[in-house]
Amino acid sequence: MSENSMIEVRHICKEFVSAKKYPGLKGAFKGLISREKTHKLAVDDISFTIKEGEIVGYIGSNGAGKSTTIKMMTGILTPTKGTCLVNGIDPCRNRKKNAQNIGVVFGQRTQLWWDLPLSESFTILKEIYNVSDKDYEERMEFLNRVLGLEEFFAQPVRNLSLGQRMRADLGAALLHNPPVLYLDEPTIGLDLVVKDNIRAAIKEINEKYHTTVILTTHDIEDIEELCSRILIIDQGKLIYDGSLTDLKERYGTRRKVVMEVQDTEQAKRLPLNEYLGVAKDAYETQADQDSSTITISFDKNHLQVSDVIEQMMRHTQVKDIKIFETELAEIVKAIYKHSA
Amino acid sequence: MRRRLKVYMPFLENQFKRNLAYKGSFYLFILTSLFGPFISYYLWSAIYGSSGGGMLGGLTQSEMIIYVFMSYVTSSLVTVGVSDAISDDVMEGTVAMTLIKPIDYRMRLIFMALGEALYRFLAPVIFVWIGLEIYKAAVLGLGVTPVINILLYILSVIMSIFIHLLFDFCFGMVAFVTTYMFGMNMAKEALLGFLSGQLIPISFFPQVLQQIFEFLPFSSMIYVPVMVYLGKYSGMELAFVLGRQLLWIVLLYAFGSYLWSRITKRLIVLGG
Ligand SMILES: Nc1ncnc2c1ncn2[C@@H]1O[C@H](COP(=O)(O)OP(=O)(O)OP(=O)(O)O)[C@@H](O)[C@H]1O
Ligand SMILES: [Mg+2]
């Protein structure tokens, strides 16, 4: 294992072979002996390495295999092929030892005890993870500050709102200060304020404890706010592994210049391609009478933003200019669509 | 060991507290579950009455009364199970939530079940038991059960609880294979009622069947502790039945571990 790499995944595959389940008592026996199977390759030969202290976004469309990968890294699912090492431990061979090193939040469900007051869930977790009294106090103080747990600490988990429950779950995953934190859709269904709080908490935990975080999400903002690196998976295959800036560099080359002009009709008729010495389809122009704006979109590898602006300003009356990069959401959408 | 207890004790406490919270339904449960032994009591009284009051299946009528109520006491404690919890966990996909924590799934279930057993011991078992002893001394004129029998019974019943829990864990593994736990459960309970001696003492069956029943773990669950209580075993035979209980614990523990490791290898956690 190379120095300070926290997670090493090598050629990991997961094929779900599910014996068909049958209804009824007869079915129960049939299920025991039947050989009828359905196969599904959910994760297909994925490899990556994650360094200590990184926050990595793991994204992909629905059913891409994100949760399956996370489950293999937590040790609750055995890979069909390939290996996985988390902090030097094989999570499947050594589930309990690995569990001591990781914190997990599955946004879709809770790991807390439904009937118990939150406070008691935490007491149980303290025993399970063997957290000392001193550490417990210190950790609780921190978690209270970043997640505001005391507000609902005495309530049974089943009475908590989704946002409260998610904060509680995140707190529970962090009580033992694990070096690795898996977050499977931690912001699903949350309002904007709670989302912000959760993100801020993740950031602070990462900075304070140098926790390695792997995050799956469908909210691109999570990625933009938190992750320096992203992995994109599609139909079980890893199709991108790199920094966010590289991704934007590679796929996000569209630029959009929006100008407020005196006379949209005149501006639209301008032979911009001649001024710039390029083909007519190198850009697209759209005029909007109501807001008296004209929008020119193009690929920045073919045209310079500054040239476009310069030529426009030379030939028409420009009052205001806005420049837009491609949004990450659009890039991601394009990648999902492209590989589908 | 101390640390282990500390980890799993909260699960015991929890289950106990949860039962306390639902006392209303539990009183109802006690009431309905006491029907069984009283019906048996009248049934057996009639049978003994018509047969002229001798020994049946090696038991006198008084011993039969004690058998009926002690089998109620015993089965109340012994039948706390884990398979319902397993099938719930499988259905709701909450197994994963235990597996992401550094705890043993079976141990957690066992401690939860022990919490349930403790609750049942306090209500109603202990009262029925004391009532029976008073009845035995005052009405049947047999005096109270000797302390040594009581101690041996306690030892035996504790082993019974573990035999049943470990068996039920193995049975619960079926939940990973089928969705039809309800029916499987009914079948299991019916079978257990017979094979464990809960309904009819095993000594009532023909010799051949008795030998088969004794060969299975179920007779060690209820029949054995009740017969120990009645003082029907002594010397080597006593050592043998207690030793056999211990053996079942070891075997079922090992078998459960084997099944669990097989199942977790191909465990499929639903949802997410
Ligand atoms: N237990 C299972 N048995 C059979 N197939 C499964 C099982 N669990 C998951 N799959 C399949 O594996 C694929 C990957 O599922 P996974 O849950 O990893 O997707 P995901 O990327 O987390 O999607 P989402 O964003 O919707 O949560 C899906 O096609 C799913 O149907
Ligand atoms: Mg998922």
PDB file of N, CA, C and O and ligand atoms in Angstrom, chain A residues 16-18 38 40-43 60-69 71 77 108 184-185 216 218 233, chain B residues 268-272, ligand 1:
ATOM      1  N   PHE A  16     -24.714  -9.421  -9.114  1.00  0.00           N
ATOM      2  CA  PHE A  16     -25.809  -9.906  -8.283  1.00  0.00           C
ATOM      3  C   PHE A  16     -26.408 -11.129  -8.943  1.00  0.00           C
ATOM      4  O   PHE A  16     -26.905 -11.060 -10.055  1.00  0.00           O
ATOM      5  N   VAL A  17     -26.308 -12.227  -8.248  1.00  0.00           N
ATOM      6  CA  VAL A  17     -26.974 -13.427  -8.726  1.00  0.00           C
ATOM      7  C   VAL A  17     -28.094 -13.663  -7.744  1.00  0.00           C
ATOM      8  O   VAL A  17     -27.863 -14.049  -6.609  1.00  0.00           O
ATOM      9  N   SER A  18     -29.297 -13.320  -8.141  1.00  0.00           N
ATOM     10  CA  SER A  18     -30.360 -13.518  -7.166  1.00  0.00           C
ATOM     11  C   SER A  18     -31.194 -14.715  -7.538  1.00  0.00           C
ATOM     12  O   SER A  18     -31.677 -14.827  -8.661  1.00  0.00           O
ATOM     13  N   THR A  38     -31.167 -14.891 -11.679  1.00  0.00           N
ATOM     14  CA  THR A  38     -31.020 -13.740 -12.558  1.00  0.00           C
ATOM     15  C   THR A  38     -29.678 -13.084 -12.255  1.00  0.00           C
ATOM     16  O   THR A  38     -29.266 -13.008 -11.105  1.00  0.00           O
ATOM     17  N   LYS A  40     -26.878  -9.818 -12.674  1.00  0.00           N
ATOM     18  CA  LYS A  40     -26.782  -8.386 -12.934  1.00  0.00           C
ATOM     19  C   LYS A  40     -25.388  -7.908 -12.516  1.00  0.00           C
ATOM     20  O   LYS A  40     -25.005  -8.033 -11.352  1.00  0.00           O
ATOM     21  N   LEU A  41     -24.638  -7.429 -13.490  1.00  0.00           N
ATOM     22  CA  LEU A  41     -23.303  -6.934 -13.186  1.00  0.00           C
ATOM     23  C   LEU A  41     -23.429  -5.468 -12.778  1.00  0.00           C
ATOM     24  O   LEU A  41     -23.530  -4.592 -13.626  1.00  0.00           O
ATOM     25  N   ALA A  42     -23.441  -5.217 -11.483  1.00  0.00           N
ATOM     26  CA  ALA A  42     -23.711  -3.863 -10.992  1.00  0.00           C
ATOM     27  C   ALA A  42     -22.445  -3.015 -10.943  1.00  0.00           C
ATOM     28  O   ALA A  42     -22.493  -1.807 -11.124  1.00  0.00           O
ATOM     29  N   VAL A  43     -21.314  -3.659 -10.657  1.00  0.00           N
ATOM     30  CA  VAL A  43     -20.035  -2.950 -10.645  1.00  0.00           C
ATOM     31  C   VAL A  43     -19.077  -3.751 -11.511  1.00  0.00           C
ATOM     32  O   VAL A  43     -18.923  -4.950 -11.322  1.00  0.00           O
ATOM     33  N   GLY A  60     -23.028   9.368 -10.554  1.00  0.00           N
ATOM     34  CA  GLY A  60     -23.485   8.520 -11.642  1.00  0.00           C
ATOM     35  C   GLY A  60     -24.999   8.500 -11.621  1.00  0.00           C
ATOM     36  O   GLY A  60     -25.598   8.826 -10.602  1.00  0.00           O
ATOM     37  N   SER A  61     -25.602   8.124 -12.747  1.00  0.00           N
ATOM     38  CA  SER A  61     -27.061   8.158 -12.805  1.00  0.00           C
ATOM     39  C   SER A  61     -27.668   7.072 -11.913  1.00  0.00           C
ATOM     40  O   SER A  61     -26.949   6.254 -11.358  1.00  0.00           O
ATOM     41  N   ASN A  62     -28.975   7.058 -11.801  1.00  0.00           N
ATOM     42  CA  ASN A  62     -29.647   6.059 -10.969  1.00  0.00           C
ATOM     43  C   ASN A  62     -29.294   4.657 -11.437  1.00  0.00           C
ATOM     44  O   ASN A  62     -29.292   4.379 -12.630  1.00  0.00           O
ATOM     45  N   GLY A  63     -28.970   3.813 -10.481  1.00  0.00           N
ATOM     46  CA  GLY A  63     -28.666   2.428 -10.825  1.00  0.00           C
ATOM     47  C   GLY A  63     -27.290   2.219 -11.421  1.00  0.00           C
ATOM     48  O   GLY A  63     -26.978   1.150 -11.942  1.00  0.00           O
ATOM     49  N   ALA A  64     -26.427   3.238 -11.311  1.00  0.00           N
ATOM     50  CA  ALA A  64     -25.097   3.137 -11.915  1.00  0.00           C
ATOM     51  C   ALA A  64     -24.191   2.171 -11.156  1.00  0.00           C
ATOM     52  O   ALA A  64     -23.276   1.591 -11.728  1.00  0.00           O
ATOM     53  N   GLY A  65     -24.463   2.013  -9.871  1.00  0.00           N
ATOM     54  CA  GLY A  65     -23.637   1.118  -9.065  1.00  0.00           C
ATOM     55  C   GLY A  65     -22.918   1.803  -7.920  1.00  0.00           C
ATOM     56  O   GLY A  65     -22.018   1.225  -7.321  1.00  0.00           O
ATOM     57  N   LYS A  66     -23.334   3.024  -7.598  1.00  0.00           N
ATOM     58  CA  LYS A  66     -22.674   3.773  -6.528  1.00  0.00           C
ATOM     59  C   LYS A  66     -22.858   3.105  -5.169  1.00  0.00           C
ATOM     60  O   LYS A  66     -21.880   2.804  -4.479  1.00  0.00           O
ATOM     61  N   SER A  67     -24.106   2.881  -4.819  1.00  0.00           N
ATOM     62  CA  SER A  67     -24.368   2.279  -3.507  1.00  0.00           C
ATOM     63  C   SER A  67     -23.716   0.914  -3.386  1.00  0.00           C
ATOM     64  O   SER A  67     -23.199   0.551  -2.327  1.00  0.00           O
ATOM     65  N   THR A  68     -23.732   0.178  -4.468  1.00  0.00           N
ATOM     66  CA  THR A  68     -23.111  -1.146  -4.449  1.00  0.00           C
ATOM     67  C   THR A  68     -21.621  -1.037  -4.128  1.00  0.00           C
ATOM     68  O   THR A  68     -21.097  -1.799  -3.313  1.00  0.00           O
ATOM     69  N   THR A  69     -20.943  -0.082  -4.755  1.00  0.00           N
ATOM     70  CA  THR A  69     -19.522   0.104  -4.470  1.00  0.00           C
ATOM     71  C   THR A  69     -19.308   0.476  -3.001  1.00  0.00           C
ATOM     72  O   THR A  69     -18.431  -0.075  -2.336  1.00  0.00           O
ATOM     73  N   LYS A  71     -21.187  -0.184  -0.497  1.00  0.00           N
ATOM     74  CA  LYS A  71     -21.455  -1.336   0.365  1.00  0.00           C
ATOM     75  C   LYS A  71     -20.261  -2.286   0.393  1.00  0.00           C
ATOM     76  O   LYS A  71     -19.954  -2.879   1.425  1.00  0.00           O
ATOM     77  N   LEU A  77     -21.022  -6.103   1.760  1.00  0.00           N
ATOM     78  CA  LEU A  77     -21.263  -6.813   0.516  1.00  0.00           C
ATOM     79  C   LEU A  77     -19.912  -7.344   0.048  1.00  0.00           C
ATOM     80  O   LEU A  77     -18.934  -6.615   0.040  1.00  0.00           O
ATOM     81  N   GLN A 108     -30.821   7.206   2.734  1.00  0.00           N
ATOM     82  CA  GLN A 108     -32.161   6.663   2.544  1.00  0.00           C
ATOM     83  C   GLN A 108     -32.723   6.013   3.795  1.00  0.00           C
ATOM     84  O   GLN A 108     -33.898   5.768   3.897  1.00  0.00           O
ATOM     85  N   ASP A 184     -23.666   8.140   1.583  1.00  0.00           N
ATOM     86  CA  ASP A 184     -24.459   7.770   0.410  1.00  0.00           C
ATOM     87  C   ASP A 184     -25.708   8.638   0.382  1.00  0.00           C
ATOM     88  O   ASP A 184     -26.657   8.398   1.119  1.00  0.00           O
ATOM     89  N   GLU A 185     -25.675   9.648  -0.439  1.00  0.00           N
ATOM     90  CA  GLU A 185     -26.746  10.626  -0.565  1.00  0.00           C
ATOM     91  C   GLU A 185     -27.128  11.279   0.770  1.00  0.00           C
ATOM     92  O   GLU A 185     -28.253  11.147   1.239  1.00  0.00           O
ATOM     93  N   THR A 216     -21.619  10.083  -2.294  1.00  0.00           N
ATOM     94  CA  THR A 216     -22.409   9.942  -3.503  1.00  0.00           C
ATOM     95  C   THR A 216     -23.570  10.911  -3.394  1.00  0.00           C
ATOM     96  O   THR A 216     -24.062  11.175  -2.306  1.00  0.00           O
ATOM     97  N   HIS A 218     -26.822  13.173  -5.880  1.00  0.00           N
ATOM     98  CA  HIS A 218     -27.381  13.600  -7.154  1.00  0.00           C
ATOM     99  C   HIS A 218     -27.459  15.117  -7.192  1.00  0.00           C
ATOM    100  O   HIS A 218     -27.986  15.698  -8.116  1.00  0.00           O
ATOM    101  N   ILE A 233     -19.319   7.110 -12.442  1.00  0.00           N
ATOM    102  CA  ILE A 233     -19.551   5.707 -12.776  1.00  0.00           C
ATOM    103  C   ILE A 233     -20.805   5.628 -13.610  1.00  0.00           C
ATOM    104  O   ILE A 233     -21.762   6.380 -13.405  1.00  0.00           O
TER     105      ILE A 233
ATOM    106  N   ILE B 268     -27.209 -10.123   0.389  1.00  0.00           N
ATOM    107  CA  ILE B 268     -27.671  -9.077  -0.483  1.00  0.00           C
ATOM    108  C   ILE B 268     -28.460  -8.093   0.343  1.00  0.00           C
ATOM    109  O   ILE B 268     -29.456  -8.430   0.959  1.00  0.00           O
ATOM    110  N   VAL B 269     -27.907  -6.907   0.407  1.00  0.00           N
ATOM    111  CA  VAL B 269     -28.562  -5.894   1.207  1.00  0.00           C
ATOM    112  C   VAL B 269     -29.484  -5.106   0.298  1.00  0.00           C
ATOM    113  O   VAL B 269     -29.061  -4.564  -0.711  1.00  0.00           O
ATOM    114  N   LEU B 270     -30.737  -5.093   0.666  1.00  0.00           N
ATOM    115  CA  LEU B 270     -31.721  -4.487  -0.214  1.00  0.00           C
ATOM    116  C   LEU B 270     -31.724  -2.974  -0.097  1.00  0.00           C
ATOM    117  O   LEU B 270     -31.429  -2.423   0.943  1.00  0.00           O
ATOM    118  N   GLY B 271     -32.058  -2.322  -1.195  1.00  0.00           N
ATOM    119  CA  GLY B 271     -32.288  -0.877  -1.181  1.00  0.00           C
ATOM    120  C   GLY B 271     -31.026  -0.043  -1.244  1.00  0.00           C
ATOM    121  O   GLY B 271     -29.924  -0.549  -1.235  1.00  0.00           O
ATOM    122  N   GLY B 272     -31.201   1.261  -1.313  1.00  0.00           N
ATOM    123  CA  GLY B 272     -30.065   2.176  -1.420  1.00  0.00           C
ATOM    124  C   GLY B 272     -29.843   2.540  -2.855  1.00  0.00           C
ATOM    125  O   GLY B 272     -28.800   2.989  -3.233  1.00  0.00           O
TER     126      GLY B 272
HETATM  127  N1  LIG C   1     -29.776  -6.926  -4.261  1.00  0.00           N
HETATM  128  C1  LIG C   1     -29.752  -6.742  -5.571  1.00  0.00           C
HETATM  129  N2  LIG C   1     -30.098  -7.720  -6.419  1.00  0.00           N
HETATM  130  C2  LIG C   1     -30.072  -7.531  -7.743  1.00  0.00           C
HETATM  131  N3  LIG C   1     -29.697  -6.390  -8.331  1.00  0.00           N
HETATM  132  C3  LIG C   1     -29.329  -5.384  -7.546  1.00  0.00           C
HETATM  133  C4  LIG C   1     -29.336  -5.496  -6.116  1.00  0.00           C
HETATM  134  N4  LIG C   1     -28.922  -4.324  -5.589  1.00  0.00           N
HETATM  135  C5  LIG C   1     -28.670  -3.520  -6.630  1.00  0.00           C
HETATM  136  N5  LIG C   1     -28.914  -4.140  -7.805  1.00  0.00           N
HETATM  137  C6  LIG C   1     -28.750  -3.569  -9.140  1.00  0.00           C
HETATM  138  O1  LIG C   1     -27.442  -3.085  -9.290  1.00  0.00           O
HETATM  139  C7  LIG C   1     -27.429  -1.842  -9.963  1.00  0.00           C
HETATM  140  C8  LIG C   1     -26.690  -0.810  -9.145  1.00  0.00           C
HETATM  141  O2  LIG C   1     -27.434  -0.476  -8.011  1.00  0.00           O
HETATM  142  P1  LIG C   1     -26.956   0.621  -6.972  1.00  0.00           P
HETATM  143  O3  LIG C   1     -27.894   0.589  -5.823  1.00  0.00           O
HETATM  144  O4  LIG C   1     -25.520   0.443  -6.702  1.00  0.00           O
HETATM  145  O5  LIG C   1     -27.185   1.957  -7.816  1.00  0.00           O
HETATM  146  P2  LIG C   1     -26.884   3.450  -7.397  1.00  0.00           P
HETATM  147  O6  LIG C   1     -25.798   3.959  -8.280  1.00  0.00           O
HETATM  148  O7  LIG C   1     -26.689   3.571  -5.947  1.00  0.00           O
HETATM  149  O8  LIG C   1     -28.235   4.150  -7.847  1.00  0.00           O
HETATM  150  P3  LIG C   1     -29.091   5.305  -7.143  1.00  0.00           P
HETATM  151  O9  LIG C   1     -28.492   6.585  -7.566  1.00  0.00           O
HETATM  152  O10 LIG C   1     -30.438   5.110  -7.778  1.00  0.00           O
HETATM  153  O11 LIG C   1     -29.077   5.078  -5.690  1.00  0.00           O
HETATM  154  C9  LIG C   1     -28.874  -1.503 -10.247  1.00  0.00           C
HETATM  155  O12 LIG C   1     -29.159  -1.829 -11.572  1.00  0.00           O
HETATM  156  C10 LIG C   1     -29.658  -2.376  -9.306  1.00  0.00           C
HETATM  157  O13 LIG C   1     -30.876  -2.748  -9.878  1.00  0.00           O
END
